Tab-separated table of C-alpha atoms and ligand atoms in Angstrom:
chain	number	residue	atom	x	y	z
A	7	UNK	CA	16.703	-4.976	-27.721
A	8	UNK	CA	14.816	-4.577	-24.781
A	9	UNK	CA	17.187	-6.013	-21.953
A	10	UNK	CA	17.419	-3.371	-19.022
A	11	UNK	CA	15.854	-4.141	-16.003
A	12	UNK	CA	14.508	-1.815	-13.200
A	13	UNK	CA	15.365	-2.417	-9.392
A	14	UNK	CA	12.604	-1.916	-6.419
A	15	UNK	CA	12.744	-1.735	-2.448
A	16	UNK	CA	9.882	-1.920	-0.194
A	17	UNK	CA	10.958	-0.384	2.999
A	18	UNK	CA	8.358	-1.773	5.752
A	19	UNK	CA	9.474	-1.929	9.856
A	20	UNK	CA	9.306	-5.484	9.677
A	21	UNK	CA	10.859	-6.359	6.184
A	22	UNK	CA	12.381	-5.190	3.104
A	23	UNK	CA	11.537	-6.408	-0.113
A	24	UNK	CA	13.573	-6.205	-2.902
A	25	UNK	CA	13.172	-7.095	-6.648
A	26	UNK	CA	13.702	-6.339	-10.478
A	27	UNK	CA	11.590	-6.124	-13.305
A	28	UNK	CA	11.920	-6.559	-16.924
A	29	UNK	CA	10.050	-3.890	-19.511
A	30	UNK	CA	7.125	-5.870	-19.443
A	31	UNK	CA	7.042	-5.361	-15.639
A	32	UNK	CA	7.305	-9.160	-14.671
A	33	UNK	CA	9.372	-9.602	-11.544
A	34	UNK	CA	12.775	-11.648	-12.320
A	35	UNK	CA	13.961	-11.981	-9.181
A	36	UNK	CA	13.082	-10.965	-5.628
A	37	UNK	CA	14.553	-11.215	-1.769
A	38	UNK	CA	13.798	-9.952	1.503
A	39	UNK	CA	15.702	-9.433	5.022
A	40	UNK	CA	14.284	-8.284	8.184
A	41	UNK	CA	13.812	-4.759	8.850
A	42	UNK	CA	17.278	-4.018	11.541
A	43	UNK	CA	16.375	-1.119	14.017
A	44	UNK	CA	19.401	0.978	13.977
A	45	UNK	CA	19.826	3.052	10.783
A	46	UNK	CA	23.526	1.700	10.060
A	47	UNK	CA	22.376	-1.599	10.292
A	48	UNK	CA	19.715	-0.932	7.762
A	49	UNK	CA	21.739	0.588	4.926
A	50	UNK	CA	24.270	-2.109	5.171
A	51	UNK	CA	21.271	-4.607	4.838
A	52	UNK	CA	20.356	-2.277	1.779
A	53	UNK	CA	24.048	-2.250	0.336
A	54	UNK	CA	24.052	-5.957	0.495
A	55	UNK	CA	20.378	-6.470	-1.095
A	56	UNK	CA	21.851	-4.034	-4.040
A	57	UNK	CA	24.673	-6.013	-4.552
A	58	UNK	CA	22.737	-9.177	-4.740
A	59	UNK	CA	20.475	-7.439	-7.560
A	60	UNK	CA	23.488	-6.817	-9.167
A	61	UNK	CA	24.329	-10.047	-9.314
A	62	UNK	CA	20.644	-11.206	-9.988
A	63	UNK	CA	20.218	-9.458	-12.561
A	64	UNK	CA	20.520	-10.904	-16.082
A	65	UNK	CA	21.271	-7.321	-18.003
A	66	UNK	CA	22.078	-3.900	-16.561
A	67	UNK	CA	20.092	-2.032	-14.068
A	68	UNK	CA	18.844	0.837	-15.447
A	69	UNK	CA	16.836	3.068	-11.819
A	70	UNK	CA	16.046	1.969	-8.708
A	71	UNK	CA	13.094	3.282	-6.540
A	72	UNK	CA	12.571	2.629	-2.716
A	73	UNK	CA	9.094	2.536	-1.305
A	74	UNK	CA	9.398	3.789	2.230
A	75	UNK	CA	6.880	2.981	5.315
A	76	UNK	CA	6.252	6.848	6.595
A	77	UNK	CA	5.655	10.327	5.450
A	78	UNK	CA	8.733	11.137	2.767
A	79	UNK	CA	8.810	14.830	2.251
A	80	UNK	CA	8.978	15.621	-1.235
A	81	UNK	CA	10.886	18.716	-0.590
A	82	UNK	CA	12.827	17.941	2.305
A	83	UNK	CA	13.674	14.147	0.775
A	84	UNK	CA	14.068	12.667	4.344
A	85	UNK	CA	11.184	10.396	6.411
A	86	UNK	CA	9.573	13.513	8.312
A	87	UNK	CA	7.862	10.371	10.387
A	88	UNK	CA	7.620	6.723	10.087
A	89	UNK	CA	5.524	5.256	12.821
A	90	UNK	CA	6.320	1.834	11.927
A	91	UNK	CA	9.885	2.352	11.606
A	92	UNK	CA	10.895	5.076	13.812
A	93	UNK	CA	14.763	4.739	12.900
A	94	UNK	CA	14.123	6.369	9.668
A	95	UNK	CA	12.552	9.217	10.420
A	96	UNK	CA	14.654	12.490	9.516
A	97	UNK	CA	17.414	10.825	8.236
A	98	UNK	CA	19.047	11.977	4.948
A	99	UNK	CA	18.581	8.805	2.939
A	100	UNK	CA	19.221	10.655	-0.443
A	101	UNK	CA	22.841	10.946	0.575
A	102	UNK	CA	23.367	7.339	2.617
A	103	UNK	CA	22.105	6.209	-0.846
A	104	UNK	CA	23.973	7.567	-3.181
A	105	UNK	CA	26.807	5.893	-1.621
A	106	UNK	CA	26.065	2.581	-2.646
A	107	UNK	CA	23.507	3.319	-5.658
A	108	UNK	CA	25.004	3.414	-8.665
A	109	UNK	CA	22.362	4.071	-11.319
A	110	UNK	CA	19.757	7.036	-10.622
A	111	UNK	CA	16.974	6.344	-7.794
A	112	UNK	CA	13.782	7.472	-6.702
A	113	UNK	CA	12.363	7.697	-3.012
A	114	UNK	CA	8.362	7.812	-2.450
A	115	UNK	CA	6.531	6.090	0.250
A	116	UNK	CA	5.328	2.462	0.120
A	117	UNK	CA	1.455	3.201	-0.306
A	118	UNK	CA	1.859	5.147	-3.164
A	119	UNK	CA	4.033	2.730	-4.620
A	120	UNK	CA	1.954	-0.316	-3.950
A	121	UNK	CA	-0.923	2.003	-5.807
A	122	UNK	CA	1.455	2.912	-9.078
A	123	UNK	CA	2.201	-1.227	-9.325
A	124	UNK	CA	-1.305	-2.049	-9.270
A	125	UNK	CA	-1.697	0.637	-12.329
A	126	UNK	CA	1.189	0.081	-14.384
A	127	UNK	CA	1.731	-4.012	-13.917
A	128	UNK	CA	-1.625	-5.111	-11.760
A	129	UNK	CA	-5.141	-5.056	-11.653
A	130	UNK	CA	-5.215	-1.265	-12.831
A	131	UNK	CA	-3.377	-1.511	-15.625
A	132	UNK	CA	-5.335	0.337	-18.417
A	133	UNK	CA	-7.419	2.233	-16.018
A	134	UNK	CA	-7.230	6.452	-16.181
A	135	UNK	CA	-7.768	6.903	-12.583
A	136	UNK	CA	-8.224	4.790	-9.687
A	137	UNK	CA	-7.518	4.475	-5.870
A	138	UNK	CA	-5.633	1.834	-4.178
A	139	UNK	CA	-6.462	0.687	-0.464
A	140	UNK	CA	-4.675	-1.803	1.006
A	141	UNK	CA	-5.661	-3.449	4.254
A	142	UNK	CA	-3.876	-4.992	6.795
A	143	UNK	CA	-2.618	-4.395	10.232
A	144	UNK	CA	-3.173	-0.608	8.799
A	145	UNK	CA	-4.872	0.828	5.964
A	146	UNK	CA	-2.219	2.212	2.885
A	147	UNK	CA	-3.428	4.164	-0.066
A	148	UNK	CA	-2.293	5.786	-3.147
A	149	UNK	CA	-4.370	7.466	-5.783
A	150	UNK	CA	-3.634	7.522	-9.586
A	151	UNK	CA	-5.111	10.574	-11.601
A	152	UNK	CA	-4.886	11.027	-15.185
A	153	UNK	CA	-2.749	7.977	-15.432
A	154	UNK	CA	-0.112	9.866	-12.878
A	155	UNK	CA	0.252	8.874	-9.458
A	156	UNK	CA	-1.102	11.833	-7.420
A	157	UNK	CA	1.348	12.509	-4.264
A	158	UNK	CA	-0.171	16.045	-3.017
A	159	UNK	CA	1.613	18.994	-2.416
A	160	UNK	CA	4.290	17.470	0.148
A	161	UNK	CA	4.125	13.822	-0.731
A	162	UNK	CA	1.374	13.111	1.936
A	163	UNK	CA	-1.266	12.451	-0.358
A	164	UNK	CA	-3.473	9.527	-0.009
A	165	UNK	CA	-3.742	9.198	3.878
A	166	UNK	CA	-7.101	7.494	3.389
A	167	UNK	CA	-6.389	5.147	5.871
A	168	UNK	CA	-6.449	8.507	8.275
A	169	UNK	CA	-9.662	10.058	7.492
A	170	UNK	CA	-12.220	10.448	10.450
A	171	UNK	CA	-15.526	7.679	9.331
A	172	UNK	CA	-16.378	7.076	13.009
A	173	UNK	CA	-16.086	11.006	14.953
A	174	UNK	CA	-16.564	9.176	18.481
A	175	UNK	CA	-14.225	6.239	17.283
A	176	UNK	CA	-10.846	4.981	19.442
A	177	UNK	CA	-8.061	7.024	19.187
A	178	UNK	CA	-5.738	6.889	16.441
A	179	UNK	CA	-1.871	6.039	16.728
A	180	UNK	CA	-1.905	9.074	13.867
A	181	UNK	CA	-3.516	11.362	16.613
A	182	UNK	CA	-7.199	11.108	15.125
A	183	UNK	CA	-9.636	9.226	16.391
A	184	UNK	CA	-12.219	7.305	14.888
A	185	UNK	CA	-9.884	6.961	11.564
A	186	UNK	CA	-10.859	4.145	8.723
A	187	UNK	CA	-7.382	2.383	9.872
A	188	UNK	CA	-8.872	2.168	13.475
A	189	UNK	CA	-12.474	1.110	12.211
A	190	UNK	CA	-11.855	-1.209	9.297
A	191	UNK	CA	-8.405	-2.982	9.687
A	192	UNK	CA	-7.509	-6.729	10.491
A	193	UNK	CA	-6.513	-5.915	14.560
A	194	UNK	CA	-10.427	-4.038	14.833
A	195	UNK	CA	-11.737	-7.236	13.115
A	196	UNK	CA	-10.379	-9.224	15.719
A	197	UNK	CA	-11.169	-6.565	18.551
A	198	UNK	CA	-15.022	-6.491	17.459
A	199	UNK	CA	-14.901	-10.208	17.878
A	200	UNK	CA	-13.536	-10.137	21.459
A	201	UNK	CA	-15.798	-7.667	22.289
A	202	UNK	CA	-18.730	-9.338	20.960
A	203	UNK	CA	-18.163	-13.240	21.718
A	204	UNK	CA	-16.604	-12.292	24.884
A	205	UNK	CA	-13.685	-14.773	26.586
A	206	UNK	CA	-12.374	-15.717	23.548
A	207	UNK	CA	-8.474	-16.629	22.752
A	208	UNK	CA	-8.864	-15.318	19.056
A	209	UNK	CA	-6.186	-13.185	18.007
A	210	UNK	CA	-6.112	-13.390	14.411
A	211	UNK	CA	-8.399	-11.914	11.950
A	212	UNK	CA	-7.733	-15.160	10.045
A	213	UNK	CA	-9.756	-17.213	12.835
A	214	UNK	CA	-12.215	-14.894	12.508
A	215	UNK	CA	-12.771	-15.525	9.044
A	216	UNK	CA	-12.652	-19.097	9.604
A	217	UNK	CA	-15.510	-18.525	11.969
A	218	UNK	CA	-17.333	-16.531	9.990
A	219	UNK	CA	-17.688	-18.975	7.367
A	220	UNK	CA	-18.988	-22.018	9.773
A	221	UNK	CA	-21.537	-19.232	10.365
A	222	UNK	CA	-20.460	-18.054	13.344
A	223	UNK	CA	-23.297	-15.088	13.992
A	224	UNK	CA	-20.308	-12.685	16.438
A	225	UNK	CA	-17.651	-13.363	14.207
A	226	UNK	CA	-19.936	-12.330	11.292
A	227	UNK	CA	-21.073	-9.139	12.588
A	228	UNK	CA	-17.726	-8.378	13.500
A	229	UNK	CA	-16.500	-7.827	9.470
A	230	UNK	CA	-20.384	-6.309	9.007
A	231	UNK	CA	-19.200	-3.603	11.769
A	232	UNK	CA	-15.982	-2.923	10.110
A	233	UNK	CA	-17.667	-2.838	6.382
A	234	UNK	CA	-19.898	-0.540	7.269
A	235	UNK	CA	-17.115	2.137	7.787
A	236	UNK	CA	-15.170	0.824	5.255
A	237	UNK	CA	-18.170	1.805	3.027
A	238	UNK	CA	-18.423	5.149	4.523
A	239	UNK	CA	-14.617	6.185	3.619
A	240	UNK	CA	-15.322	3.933	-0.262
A	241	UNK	CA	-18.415	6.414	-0.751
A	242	UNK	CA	-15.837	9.366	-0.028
A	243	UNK	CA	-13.887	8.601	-2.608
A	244	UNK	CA	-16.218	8.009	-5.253
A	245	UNK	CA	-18.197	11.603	-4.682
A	246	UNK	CA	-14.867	13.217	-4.345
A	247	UNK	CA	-12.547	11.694	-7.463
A	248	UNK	CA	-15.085	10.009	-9.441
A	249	UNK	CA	-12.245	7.381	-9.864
A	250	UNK	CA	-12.545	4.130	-12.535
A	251	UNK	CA	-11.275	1.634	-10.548
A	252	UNK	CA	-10.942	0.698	-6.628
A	253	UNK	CA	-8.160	-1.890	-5.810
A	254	UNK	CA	-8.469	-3.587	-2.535
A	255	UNK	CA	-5.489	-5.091	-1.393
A	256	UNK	CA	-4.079	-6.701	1.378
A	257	UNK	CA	-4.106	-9.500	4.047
A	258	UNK	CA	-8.230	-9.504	4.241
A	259	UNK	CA	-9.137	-9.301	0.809
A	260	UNK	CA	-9.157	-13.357	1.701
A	261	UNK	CA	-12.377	-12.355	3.496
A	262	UNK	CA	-13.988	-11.288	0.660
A	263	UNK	CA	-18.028	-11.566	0.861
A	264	UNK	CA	-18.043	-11.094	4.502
A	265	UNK	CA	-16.488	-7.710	4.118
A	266	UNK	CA	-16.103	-6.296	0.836
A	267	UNK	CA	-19.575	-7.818	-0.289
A	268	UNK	CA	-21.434	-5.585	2.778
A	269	UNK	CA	-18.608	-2.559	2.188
A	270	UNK	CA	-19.511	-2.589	-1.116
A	271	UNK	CA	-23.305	-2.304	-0.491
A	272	UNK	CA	-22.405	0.230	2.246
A	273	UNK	CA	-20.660	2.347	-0.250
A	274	UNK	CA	-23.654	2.138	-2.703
A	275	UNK	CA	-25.781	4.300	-0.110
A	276	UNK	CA	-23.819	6.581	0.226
A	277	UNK	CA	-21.920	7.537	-2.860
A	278	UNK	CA	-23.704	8.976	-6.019
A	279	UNK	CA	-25.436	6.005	-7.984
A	280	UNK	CA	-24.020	7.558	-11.213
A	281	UNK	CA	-20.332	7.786	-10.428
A	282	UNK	CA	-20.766	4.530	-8.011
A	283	UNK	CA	-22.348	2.551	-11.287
A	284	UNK	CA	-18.977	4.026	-13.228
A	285	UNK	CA	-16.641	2.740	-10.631
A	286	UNK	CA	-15.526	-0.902	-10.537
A	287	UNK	CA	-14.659	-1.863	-7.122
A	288	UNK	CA	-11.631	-4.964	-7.448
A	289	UNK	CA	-9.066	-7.088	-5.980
A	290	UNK	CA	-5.683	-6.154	-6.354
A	291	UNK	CA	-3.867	-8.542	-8.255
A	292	UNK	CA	0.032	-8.020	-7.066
A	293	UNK	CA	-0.495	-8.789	-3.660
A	294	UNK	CA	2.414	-8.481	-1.425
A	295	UNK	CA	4.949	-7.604	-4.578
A	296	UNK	CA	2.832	-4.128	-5.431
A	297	UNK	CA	5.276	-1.945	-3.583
A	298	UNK	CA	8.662	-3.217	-4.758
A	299	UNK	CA	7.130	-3.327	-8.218
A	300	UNK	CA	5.689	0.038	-8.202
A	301	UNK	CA	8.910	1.344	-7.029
A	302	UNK	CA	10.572	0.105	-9.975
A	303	UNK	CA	8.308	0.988	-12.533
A	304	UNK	CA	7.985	4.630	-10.900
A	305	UNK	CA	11.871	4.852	-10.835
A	306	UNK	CA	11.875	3.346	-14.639
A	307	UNK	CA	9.493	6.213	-15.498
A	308	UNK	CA	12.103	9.053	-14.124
A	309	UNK	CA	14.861	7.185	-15.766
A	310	UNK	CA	12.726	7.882	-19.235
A	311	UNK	CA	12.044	4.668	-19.674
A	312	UNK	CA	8.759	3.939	-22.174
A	313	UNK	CA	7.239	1.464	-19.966
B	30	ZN	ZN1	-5.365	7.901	12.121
């Protein structure tokens, strides 16, 4: 009988998501609570969530895995940096966890995560290789290779939200400048609108949208501008992993044909038109769950699970 189910956090500094799977990788249950700013607040938020899930869950909880906002050091297993939540970084979680988790857990960081859900439960599932990009307020990413999730050397792997498409672009919170997070996300949407319609009140990447489809000529070149270097860092991953799939996640996706239809065409220039015509480019399909999912089904997988 198949009646274990696997737990899942997704650490982010505004929320935490929690959650558990069965084996089939359907979420049974799920919560959130705001992200607290001092560290002791945040792992008594965490005990509490795990004791809920205890409670939650309808057989025993076999692994949990946490999906963390930040660069987790493989080696080191602390947050060497988390510029969203700057409590975190270089504190020991392993050992602040421990304390509370009872079954055996699993720390990675939240892109990666969000990219493993998509593959095992999501839109990837069945898929050898693909890359996930999720776009927001930032741009996350995490890259699965030979059905493994590929995490780099140090756990820093799939930064593609970080790579330089525009050299003379606006500096970078990362210290870059010109990065496809700066270039493509939902805050430059909104910033090429204000720059191009000029005294406007927008603020919201959703209004934009809206605008866009009444036809609205600023608001429409203002996704066109950001698809174009979208496309740029899409055609960089096609000549350099060749991948199956391409998931695009996140809060725009909603946009759809004003950005992904001229990304994709963007992408089609300037990729290889044999390993472009072998990739399918996709919506994600887990939306905001794909992190506290992936976390689970990643932990599952340590905890030798078949699933
Ligand atoms: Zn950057």
């Amino acid at each position: 009988m198949k009646t274990f189910y696997d737990a899942g956090f997704d650490i982010g500094g505004t929320q935490v998501k929690y959650g558990l799977i069965d084996y089939e990788g359907r979420l049974v249950f799920k919560g959130k609570v705001r992200s607290p700013e001092a560290i002791a607040d945040f792992l008594a938020a965490l005990e509490g969530a795990w004791a809920i899930l205890g409670r939650k869950s309808p057989g025993p909880i076999r692994s949990c895995g946490f999906g963390v906002a930040g660069f987790y050091s493989l080696k080191q297993k602390r947050i060497i940096q988390s510029p969203n939540y700057p409590a975190l970084d270089g504190y020991p979680l392993v050992p602040a966890f421990r304390k509370f988790i009872d079954a055996p857990f699993r720390i990675g960081n939240d892109a990666n995560m969000a990219a493993f859900g998509e593959y095992k439960h999501g839109a990837g599932r069945g898929a050898r290789s693909l890359v996930l990009l999720t776009i927001g307020t930032g741009i996350g990413s995490g890259i699965i290779l030979d059905g493994k999730l590929w995490e780099g050397e140090g756990g820093y792997a799939g930064e593609l939200g970080h790579i330089t498409v525009n050299p003379e672009g606006d500096p970078c919170p990362c210290g870059g400048r010109g990065c496809l997070e700066t270039e493509a996300s939902a805050p430059r949407i909104v910033k090429n609108y204000r720059a191009l319609a000029g005294g406007t009140d927008v603020t919201d990447a959703r209004d934009v949208y809206l605008l866009a489809k009444a036809g609205d000529a600023a608001a429409l070149e203002s996704f066109r501008r950001c698809a174009y270097y979208l496309g740029i860092g899409l055609g960089i991953v096609i000549n350099l992993l060749n991948p199956e799939k391409i998931l695009i996640g996140g809060g725009v996706v909603s946009a759809g044909k004003f950005l992904l239809g001229p990304a994709v065409e963007e992408t089609r220039r300037r990729s290889h038109r044999i390993s472009f015509a072998g990739c399918r480019i996709e919506k994600a399909a887990l939306g905001n769950d794909a992190g506290l999912v992936g976390a689970a089904a990643w932990a599952r997988l340590k905890a030798g699970g078949r699933t």
